[in-house]
Amino acid sequence: MTAIDWRDGPVECVGGYGRQLRPKGAKETGKWAGTVAHKARRLCATCYERQRELTCEPQPYRMVWRWQMLADAPVLHQEYEAIADLMDVLREMGCVLAARPARRRVVHGATPFMELDYRIRDCTPAERTVLAPPQPDTPAGGTDVATVVTA
C-alpha cells in the first residue's frame, strides 16, 4: 500500500462511512476541521477496530470429549466416529477446532468410552457463515463418493 499524500488535505476513510481523515498527530483545526484521526491502512479508528474484530481469531481453549464407544468395532474407526460427532457439536456451539484432536484414553468394560483431548475456539463471523449447517436440499461440503485403492 502506498503512503497517503496529505498535501491536498483530508482523505476519505476506506471503511465505507464517508469520514474524512487527518494525519495522526494533526489537530482538528484549520484545513483538518471536521475530520477524524487516521489510525492505519487508510482507516479511522472505528473502522479499523471493526475490521480487526472481523478478522481476528479468538483465543483457543482446551477441552475433553468423552464418547460412548460401540461394541465390536475397531478402535481407530471409532476414533473418527467420535471426531465426526464432535464436529457436529462444535458447529452447534459456534466453535471450530484449533488443533487436531488427540486420543487421550480408551476405557473398555461394560460401558466402554473414549476420551479425546482437543483445543477449540469461537468461530469468526466469516467461518460462521461458511460452516452454517447445510440446508435440507443442499449437499454438504464433501462428496458421497468413496474411492477404493488396492495395493
Short mmCIF file of N, CA and C in Angstrom, two decimals:
data_model
loop_
_atom_site.label_atom_id
_atom_site.label_comp_id
_atom_site.label_asym_id
_atom_site.label_seq_id
_atom_site.Cartn_x
_atom_site.Cartn_y
_atom_site.Cartn_z
N MET A 1 0.85 -1.18 0.00
CA MET A 1 0.00 0.00 0.00
C MET A 1 0.90 1.24 0.00
N THR A 2 0.53 2.22 -0.78
CA THR A 2 1.32 3.44 -0.89
C THR A 2 1.02 4.38 0.27
N ALA A 3 1.97 5.26 0.54
CA ALA A 3 1.80 6.25 1.61
C ALA A 3 0.73 7.25 1.21
N ILE A 4 0.04 7.78 2.20
CA ILE A 4 -1.01 8.76 1.94
C ILE A 4 -0.38 10.12 1.69
N ASP A 5 -0.84 10.80 0.66
CA ASP A 5 -0.37 12.15 0.35
C ASP A 5 -1.33 13.14 1.02
N TRP A 6 -0.87 13.75 2.11
CA TRP A 6 -1.71 14.65 2.90
C TRP A 6 -1.64 16.10 2.39
N ARG A 7 -0.85 16.41 1.35
CA ARG A 7 -0.67 17.79 0.88
C ARG A 7 -1.97 18.44 0.43
N ASP A 8 -2.90 17.64 -0.13
CA ASP A 8 -4.16 18.21 -0.63
C ASP A 8 -5.25 18.27 0.44
N GLY A 9 -4.91 17.92 1.68
CA GLY A 9 -5.89 17.96 2.76
C GLY A 9 -6.40 16.58 3.12
N PRO A 10 -7.60 16.53 3.73
CA PRO A 10 -8.13 15.26 4.22
C PRO A 10 -8.36 14.25 3.09
N VAL A 11 -8.28 12.97 3.45
CA VAL A 11 -8.60 11.89 2.53
C VAL A 11 -9.75 11.10 3.15
N GLU A 12 -10.48 10.39 2.31
CA GLU A 12 -11.64 9.65 2.81
C GLU A 12 -11.23 8.31 3.39
N CYS A 13 -11.85 7.92 4.51
CA CYS A 13 -11.63 6.62 5.13
C CYS A 13 -12.19 5.55 4.19
N VAL A 14 -11.44 4.48 3.98
CA VAL A 14 -11.90 3.43 3.06
C VAL A 14 -12.87 2.46 3.73
N GLY A 15 -13.26 2.75 4.97
CA GLY A 15 -14.19 1.87 5.69
C GLY A 15 -15.61 1.95 5.18
N GLY A 16 -15.91 2.93 4.33
CA GLY A 16 -17.23 2.99 3.71
C GLY A 16 -18.24 3.90 4.39
N TYR A 17 -17.84 4.68 5.39
CA TYR A 17 -18.79 5.55 6.09
C TYR A 17 -18.60 7.02 5.75
N GLY A 18 -17.69 7.34 4.84
CA GLY A 18 -17.51 8.71 4.37
C GLY A 18 -16.77 9.64 5.31
N ARG A 19 -16.13 9.14 6.34
CA ARG A 19 -15.39 10.00 7.26
C ARG A 19 -14.13 10.52 6.57
N GLN A 20 -13.81 11.77 6.86
CA GLN A 20 -12.59 12.40 6.33
C GLN A 20 -11.47 12.22 7.36
N LEU A 21 -10.29 11.85 6.88
CA LEU A 21 -9.16 11.57 7.77
C LEU A 21 -8.14 12.69 7.76
N ARG A 22 -7.45 12.87 8.89
CA ARG A 22 -6.31 13.77 9.01
C ARG A 22 -5.13 12.95 9.52
N PRO A 23 -3.92 13.43 9.37
CA PRO A 23 -2.75 12.68 9.88
C PRO A 23 -2.87 12.46 11.39
N LYS A 24 -2.22 11.41 11.87
CA LYS A 24 -2.34 11.03 13.29
C LYS A 24 -2.04 12.17 14.26
N GLY A 25 -0.98 12.89 14.06
CA GLY A 25 -0.59 13.92 15.03
C GLY A 25 -1.25 15.28 14.82
N ALA A 26 -2.01 15.46 13.77
CA ALA A 26 -2.59 16.78 13.44
C ALA A 26 -3.79 17.08 14.33
N LYS A 27 -3.93 18.36 14.68
CA LYS A 27 -5.08 18.82 15.47
C LYS A 27 -6.27 19.06 14.55
N GLU A 28 -7.46 19.02 15.10
CA GLU A 28 -8.69 19.20 14.32
C GLU A 28 -9.00 20.69 14.17
N THR A 29 -8.08 21.40 13.53
CA THR A 29 -8.26 22.84 13.29
C THR A 29 -7.82 23.15 11.87
N GLY A 30 -8.22 24.30 11.38
CA GLY A 30 -7.84 24.73 10.04
C GLY A 30 -8.37 23.79 8.98
N LYS A 31 -7.48 23.38 8.07
CA LYS A 31 -7.95 22.51 6.98
C LYS A 31 -8.33 21.12 7.47
N TRP A 32 -8.02 20.79 8.73
CA TRP A 32 -8.36 19.48 9.29
C TRP A 32 -9.64 19.51 10.13
N ALA A 33 -10.35 20.65 10.14
CA ALA A 33 -11.60 20.76 10.91
C ALA A 33 -12.64 19.77 10.38
N GLY A 34 -13.34 19.11 11.29
CA GLY A 34 -14.40 18.16 10.90
C GLY A 34 -13.87 16.80 10.45
N THR A 35 -12.60 16.51 10.78
CA THR A 35 -12.01 15.24 10.37
C THR A 35 -11.75 14.36 11.60
N VAL A 36 -11.44 13.10 11.35
CA VAL A 36 -11.05 12.18 12.42
C VAL A 36 -9.63 11.71 12.14
N ALA A 37 -8.93 11.32 13.20
CA ALA A 37 -7.53 10.91 13.06
C ALA A 37 -7.41 9.60 12.29
N HIS A 38 -6.38 9.53 11.46
CA HIS A 38 -6.05 8.32 10.71
C HIS A 38 -5.47 7.30 11.69
N LYS A 39 -5.96 6.06 11.65
CA LYS A 39 -5.45 5.00 12.52
C LYS A 39 -4.39 4.17 11.79
N ALA A 40 -4.79 3.51 10.72
CA ALA A 40 -3.88 2.69 9.91
C ALA A 40 -4.61 2.22 8.67
N ARG A 41 -3.87 1.88 7.61
CA ARG A 41 -4.42 1.34 6.37
C ARG A 41 -5.57 2.16 5.78
N ARG A 42 -5.43 3.47 5.85
CA ARG A 42 -6.44 4.41 5.34
C ARG A 42 -7.79 4.26 6.03
N LEU A 43 -7.77 3.91 7.32
CA LEU A 43 -8.99 3.72 8.11
C LEU A 43 -8.97 4.62 9.34
N CYS A 44 -10.16 5.05 9.76
CA CYS A 44 -10.29 5.75 11.04
C CYS A 44 -10.27 4.68 12.14
N ALA A 45 -10.19 5.09 13.39
CA ALA A 45 -10.10 4.14 14.50
C ALA A 45 -11.33 3.22 14.57
N THR A 46 -12.52 3.76 14.34
CA THR A 46 -13.74 2.96 14.40
C THR A 46 -13.74 1.86 13.34
N CYS A 47 -13.43 2.22 12.11
CA CYS A 47 -13.42 1.23 11.02
C CYS A 47 -12.28 0.24 11.20
N TYR A 48 -11.14 0.70 11.71
CA TYR A 48 -10.01 -0.18 11.94
C TYR A 48 -10.37 -1.25 12.97
N GLU A 49 -10.97 -0.84 14.07
CA GLU A 49 -11.36 -1.80 15.12
C GLU A 49 -12.44 -2.76 14.62
N ARG A 50 -13.38 -2.26 13.86
CA ARG A 50 -14.44 -3.10 13.30
C ARG A 50 -13.84 -4.17 12.38
N GLN A 51 -12.90 -3.76 11.53
CA GLN A 51 -12.26 -4.70 10.62
C GLN A 51 -11.38 -5.70 11.38
N ARG A 52 -10.71 -5.24 12.42
CA ARG A 52 -9.87 -6.12 13.22
C ARG A 52 -10.70 -7.18 13.95
N GLU A 53 -11.87 -6.79 14.46
CA GLU A 53 -12.75 -7.75 15.14
C GLU A 53 -13.24 -8.82 14.18
N LEU A 54 -13.49 -8.45 12.92
CA LEU A 54 -13.99 -9.42 11.94
C LEU A 54 -12.91 -10.40 11.50
N THR A 55 -11.65 -9.99 11.55
CA THR A 55 -10.59 -10.85 11.02
C THR A 55 -9.77 -11.55 12.09
N CYS A 56 -9.83 -11.11 13.34
CA CYS A 56 -9.02 -11.73 14.39
C CYS A 56 -9.62 -13.05 14.83
N GLU A 57 -8.76 -14.02 15.06
CA GLU A 57 -9.21 -15.31 15.57
C GLU A 57 -9.24 -15.25 17.09
N PRO A 58 -10.32 -15.71 17.70
CA PRO A 58 -10.39 -15.76 19.17
C PRO A 58 -9.35 -16.74 19.73
N GLN A 59 -9.03 -16.59 20.99
CA GLN A 59 -8.06 -17.47 21.64
C GLN A 59 -8.64 -18.87 21.83
N PRO A 60 -7.85 -19.92 21.57
CA PRO A 60 -8.35 -21.28 21.75
C PRO A 60 -8.36 -21.69 23.22
N TYR A 61 -9.19 -22.65 23.55
CA TYR A 61 -9.20 -23.22 24.88
C TYR A 61 -9.31 -24.74 24.76
N ARG A 62 -8.86 -25.43 25.78
CA ARG A 62 -8.72 -26.87 25.75
C ARG A 62 -9.91 -27.55 26.39
N MET A 63 -10.34 -28.68 25.81
CA MET A 63 -11.46 -29.43 26.35
C MET A 63 -11.23 -30.92 26.15
N VAL A 64 -12.07 -31.72 26.78
CA VAL A 64 -12.02 -33.17 26.63
C VAL A 64 -13.39 -33.64 26.19
N TRP A 65 -13.42 -34.48 25.15
CA TRP A 65 -14.66 -35.02 24.58
C TRP A 65 -14.74 -36.49 24.99
N ARG A 66 -15.77 -36.87 25.74
CA ARG A 66 -15.97 -38.26 26.13
C ARG A 66 -17.05 -38.84 25.23
N TRP A 67 -16.72 -39.93 24.57
CA TRP A 67 -17.61 -40.52 23.57
C TRP A 67 -17.87 -41.98 23.91
N GLN A 68 -19.14 -42.36 23.96
CA GLN A 68 -19.54 -43.74 24.25
C GLN A 68 -19.16 -44.62 23.06
N MET A 69 -18.33 -45.64 23.30
CA MET A 69 -17.86 -46.49 22.22
C MET A 69 -18.90 -47.52 21.81
N LEU A 70 -18.74 -48.02 20.59
CA LEU A 70 -19.61 -49.06 20.05
C LEU A 70 -19.02 -50.43 20.37
N ALA A 71 -19.85 -51.43 20.45
CA ALA A 71 -19.35 -52.79 20.69
C ALA A 71 -18.85 -53.38 19.38
N ASP A 72 -17.75 -54.09 19.43
CA ASP A 72 -17.22 -54.87 18.31
C ASP A 72 -16.89 -54.04 17.06
N ALA A 73 -16.42 -52.83 17.22
CA ALA A 73 -15.96 -52.02 16.08
C ALA A 73 -14.50 -51.64 16.34
N PRO A 74 -13.68 -51.56 15.31
CA PRO A 74 -12.27 -51.20 15.52
C PRO A 74 -12.13 -49.83 16.20
N VAL A 75 -11.17 -49.74 17.11
CA VAL A 75 -10.97 -48.50 17.88
C VAL A 75 -10.63 -47.33 16.96
N LEU A 76 -9.79 -47.56 15.96
CA LEU A 76 -9.42 -46.48 15.04
C LEU A 76 -10.64 -45.92 14.33
N HIS A 77 -11.54 -46.80 13.87
CA HIS A 77 -12.77 -46.35 13.21
C HIS A 77 -13.61 -45.53 14.19
N GLN A 78 -13.69 -46.00 15.42
CA GLN A 78 -14.50 -45.29 16.42
C GLN A 78 -13.91 -43.93 16.76
N GLU A 79 -12.61 -43.81 16.69
CA GLU A 79 -11.99 -42.51 16.94
C GLU A 79 -12.50 -41.47 15.92
N TYR A 80 -12.59 -41.88 14.66
CA TYR A 80 -13.08 -40.95 13.63
C TYR A 80 -14.58 -40.72 13.77
N GLU A 81 -15.32 -41.72 14.22
CA GLU A 81 -16.75 -41.52 14.50
C GLU A 81 -16.91 -40.49 15.63
N ALA A 82 -16.06 -40.59 16.64
CA ALA A 82 -16.10 -39.64 17.75
C ALA A 82 -15.78 -38.23 17.27
N ILE A 83 -14.78 -38.11 16.40
CA ILE A 83 -14.42 -36.79 15.87
C ILE A 83 -15.56 -36.22 15.03
N ALA A 84 -16.24 -37.07 14.24
CA ALA A 84 -17.37 -36.61 13.43
C ALA A 84 -18.50 -36.09 14.33
N ASP A 85 -18.78 -36.81 15.41
CA ASP A 85 -19.80 -36.34 16.35
C ASP A 85 -19.36 -35.04 17.03
N LEU A 86 -18.07 -34.94 17.33
CA LEU A 86 -17.54 -33.72 17.93
C LEU A 86 -17.73 -32.53 16.99
N MET A 87 -17.49 -32.73 15.70
CA MET A 87 -17.66 -31.65 14.72
C MET A 87 -19.11 -31.14 14.72
N ASP A 88 -20.07 -32.06 14.80
CA ASP A 88 -21.48 -31.66 14.83
C ASP A 88 -21.77 -30.80 16.06
N VAL A 89 -21.24 -31.21 17.21
CA VAL A 89 -21.46 -30.45 18.45
C VAL A 89 -20.78 -29.09 18.38
N LEU A 90 -19.55 -29.05 17.86
CA LEU A 90 -18.84 -27.76 17.76
C LEU A 90 -19.57 -26.80 16.83
N ARG A 91 -20.10 -27.32 15.73
CA ARG A 91 -20.85 -26.47 14.79
C ARG A 91 -22.05 -25.84 15.49
N GLU A 92 -22.76 -26.63 16.30
CA GLU A 92 -23.92 -26.10 17.03
C GLU A 92 -23.50 -25.07 18.07
N MET A 93 -22.30 -25.26 18.66
CA MET A 93 -21.79 -24.32 19.67
C MET A 93 -21.22 -23.05 19.05
N GLY A 94 -20.96 -23.07 17.73
CA GLY A 94 -20.34 -21.92 17.09
C GLY A 94 -18.84 -21.90 17.29
N CYS A 95 -18.22 -23.09 17.34
CA CYS A 95 -16.79 -23.21 17.56
C CYS A 95 -16.14 -24.03 16.45
N VAL A 96 -14.82 -23.93 16.35
CA VAL A 96 -14.04 -24.72 15.41
C VAL A 96 -12.82 -25.28 16.15
N LEU A 97 -12.25 -26.36 15.60
CA LEU A 97 -11.04 -26.93 16.17
C LEU A 97 -9.86 -26.00 15.92
N ALA A 98 -8.99 -25.88 16.92
CA ALA A 98 -7.77 -25.10 16.77
C ALA A 98 -6.57 -26.01 16.57
N ALA A 99 -6.75 -27.31 16.80
CA ALA A 99 -5.69 -28.30 16.60
C ALA A 99 -6.35 -29.67 16.42
N ARG A 100 -5.62 -30.60 15.86
CA ARG A 100 -6.14 -31.96 15.65
C ARG A 100 -6.40 -32.62 17.01
N PRO A 101 -7.56 -33.25 17.19
CA PRO A 101 -7.83 -33.94 18.46
C PRO A 101 -6.84 -35.09 18.67
N ALA A 102 -6.46 -35.33 19.91
CA ALA A 102 -5.58 -36.44 20.25
C ALA A 102 -6.33 -37.41 21.14
N ARG A 103 -6.14 -38.70 20.89
CA ARG A 103 -6.80 -39.69 21.72
C ARG A 103 -6.16 -39.64 23.10
N ARG A 104 -6.95 -39.40 24.10
CA ARG A 104 -6.44 -39.28 25.46
C ARG A 104 -6.40 -40.64 26.15
N ARG A 105 -7.54 -41.35 26.09
CA ARG A 105 -7.59 -42.68 26.66
C ARG A 105 -8.80 -43.43 26.16
N VAL A 106 -8.72 -44.76 26.24
CA VAL A 106 -9.82 -45.65 25.87
C VAL A 106 -10.07 -46.54 27.08
N VAL A 107 -11.31 -46.61 27.53
CA VAL A 107 -11.67 -47.45 28.67
C VAL A 107 -12.62 -48.54 28.18
N HIS A 108 -12.20 -49.80 28.35
CA HIS A 108 -13.03 -50.93 27.96
C HIS A 108 -13.82 -51.40 29.18
N GLY A 109 -14.84 -52.20 28.96
CA GLY A 109 -15.63 -52.74 30.06
C GLY A 109 -17.09 -52.78 29.68
N ALA A 110 -17.95 -52.74 30.68
CA ALA A 110 -19.39 -52.82 30.43
C ALA A 110 -19.89 -51.64 29.60
N THR A 111 -19.39 -50.46 29.87
CA THR A 111 -19.73 -49.27 29.09
C THR A 111 -18.44 -48.60 28.61
N PRO A 112 -17.87 -49.08 27.51
CA PRO A 112 -16.60 -48.53 27.03
C PRO A 112 -16.76 -47.10 26.51
N PHE A 113 -15.73 -46.29 26.72
CA PHE A 113 -15.74 -44.92 26.20
C PHE A 113 -14.34 -44.52 25.79
N MET A 114 -14.31 -43.46 25.00
CA MET A 114 -13.06 -42.89 24.51
C MET A 114 -13.05 -41.42 24.89
N GLU A 115 -11.89 -40.93 25.28
CA GLU A 115 -11.75 -39.51 25.56
C GLU A 115 -10.77 -38.91 24.55
N LEU A 116 -11.18 -37.81 23.96
CA LEU A 116 -10.32 -37.07 23.03
C LEU A 116 -9.97 -35.74 23.67
N ASP A 117 -8.71 -35.39 23.59
CA ASP A 117 -8.22 -34.11 24.08
C ASP A 117 -8.15 -33.18 22.88
N TYR A 118 -8.74 -31.99 22.96
CA TYR A 118 -8.75 -31.10 21.80
C TYR A 118 -8.78 -29.65 22.23
N ARG A 119 -8.42 -28.79 21.30
CA ARG A 119 -8.47 -27.34 21.53
C ARG A 119 -9.45 -26.74 20.54
N ILE A 120 -10.32 -25.87 21.04
CA ILE A 120 -11.30 -25.20 20.18
C ILE A 120 -11.23 -23.70 20.41
N ARG A 121 -11.85 -22.98 19.50
CA ARG A 121 -12.01 -21.54 19.64
C ARG A 121 -13.34 -21.16 19.01
N ASP A 122 -13.82 -19.98 19.35
CA ASP A 122 -15.05 -19.49 18.75
C ASP A 122 -14.83 -19.21 17.27
N CYS A 123 -15.87 -19.37 16.49
CA CYS A 123 -15.81 -19.07 15.06
C CYS A 123 -15.69 -17.57 14.84
N THR A 124 -14.97 -17.19 13.79
CA THR A 124 -15.02 -15.81 13.35
C THR A 124 -16.32 -15.65 12.56
N PRO A 125 -16.79 -14.44 12.32
CA PRO A 125 -18.02 -14.28 11.54
C PRO A 125 -17.95 -14.93 10.16
N ALA A 126 -16.79 -14.86 9.51
CA ALA A 126 -16.65 -15.48 8.19
C ALA A 126 -16.76 -17.00 8.29
N GLU A 127 -16.12 -17.59 9.30
CA GLU A 127 -16.21 -19.05 9.48
C GLU A 127 -17.62 -19.48 9.81
N ARG A 128 -18.31 -18.66 10.61
CA ARG A 128 -19.69 -18.99 10.99
C ARG A 128 -20.58 -19.08 9.74
N THR A 129 -20.35 -18.20 8.79
CA THR A 129 -21.12 -18.22 7.54
C THR A 129 -20.82 -19.47 6.73
N VAL A 130 -19.54 -19.80 6.61
CA VAL A 130 -19.14 -20.95 5.81
C VAL A 130 -19.57 -22.26 6.46
N LEU A 131 -19.50 -22.33 7.78
CA LEU A 131 -19.79 -23.58 8.49
C LEU A 131 -21.24 -23.71 8.95
N ALA A 132 -22.10 -22.83 8.46
CA ALA A 132 -23.52 -22.93 8.83
C ALA A 132 -24.04 -24.31 8.43
N PRO A 133 -24.92 -24.90 9.25
CA PRO A 133 -25.45 -26.22 8.90
C PRO A 133 -26.08 -26.20 7.51
N PRO A 134 -25.84 -27.24 6.70
CA PRO A 134 -26.41 -27.26 5.35
C PRO A 134 -27.92 -27.32 5.39
N GLN A 135 -28.54 -26.69 4.41
CA GLN A 135 -29.99 -26.73 4.29
C GLN A 135 -30.40 -28.12 3.81
N PRO A 136 -31.63 -28.55 4.05
CA PRO A 136 -32.05 -29.90 3.69
C PRO A 136 -31.80 -30.28 2.23
N ASP A 137 -31.94 -29.36 1.28
CA ASP A 137 -31.77 -29.68 -0.14
C ASP A 137 -30.36 -29.39 -0.65
N THR A 138 -29.47 -28.92 0.23
CA THR A 138 -28.13 -28.53 -0.17
C THR A 138 -27.14 -29.63 0.20
N PRO A 139 -26.29 -30.08 -0.73
CA PRO A 139 -25.29 -31.10 -0.36
C PRO A 139 -24.27 -30.53 0.61
N ALA A 140 -23.71 -31.40 1.45
CA ALA A 140 -22.69 -30.98 2.41
C ALA A 140 -21.41 -30.64 1.66
N GLY A 141 -20.38 -30.20 2.40
CA GLY A 141 -19.13 -29.77 1.79
C GLY A 141 -18.42 -30.84 0.99
N GLY A 142 -18.44 -32.09 1.43
CA GLY A 142 -17.72 -33.15 0.73
C GLY A 142 -18.60 -33.84 -0.29
N THR A 143 -18.08 -34.93 -0.83
CA THR A 143 -18.87 -35.72 -1.77
C THR A 143 -19.17 -37.07 -1.18
N ASP A 144 -20.15 -37.76 -1.71
CA ASP A 144 -20.54 -39.07 -1.19
C ASP A 144 -19.88 -40.20 -1.97
N VAL A 145 -18.78 -39.93 -2.62
CA VAL A 145 -18.12 -40.93 -3.44
C VAL A 145 -16.90 -41.45 -2.69
N ALA A 146 -16.79 -42.77 -2.57
CA ALA A 146 -15.64 -43.38 -1.95
C ALA A 146 -14.77 -43.99 -3.04
N THR A 147 -13.47 -43.79 -2.95
CA THR A 147 -12.55 -44.34 -3.92
C THR A 147 -11.84 -45.54 -3.29
N VAL A 148 -11.88 -46.66 -3.97
CA VAL A 148 -11.21 -47.87 -3.46
C VAL A 148 -9.84 -47.98 -4.11
N VAL A 149 -8.82 -48.07 -3.30
CA VAL A 149 -7.46 -48.17 -3.79
C VAL A 149 -6.92 -49.52 -3.31
N THR A 150 -6.42 -50.31 -4.23
CA THR A 150 -5.83 -51.59 -3.85
C THR A 150 -4.31 -51.52 -4.01
N ALA A 151 -3.64 -52.21 -3.12
CA ALA A 151 -2.16 -52.16 -3.16
C ALA A 151 -1.61 -53.23 -4.05
#
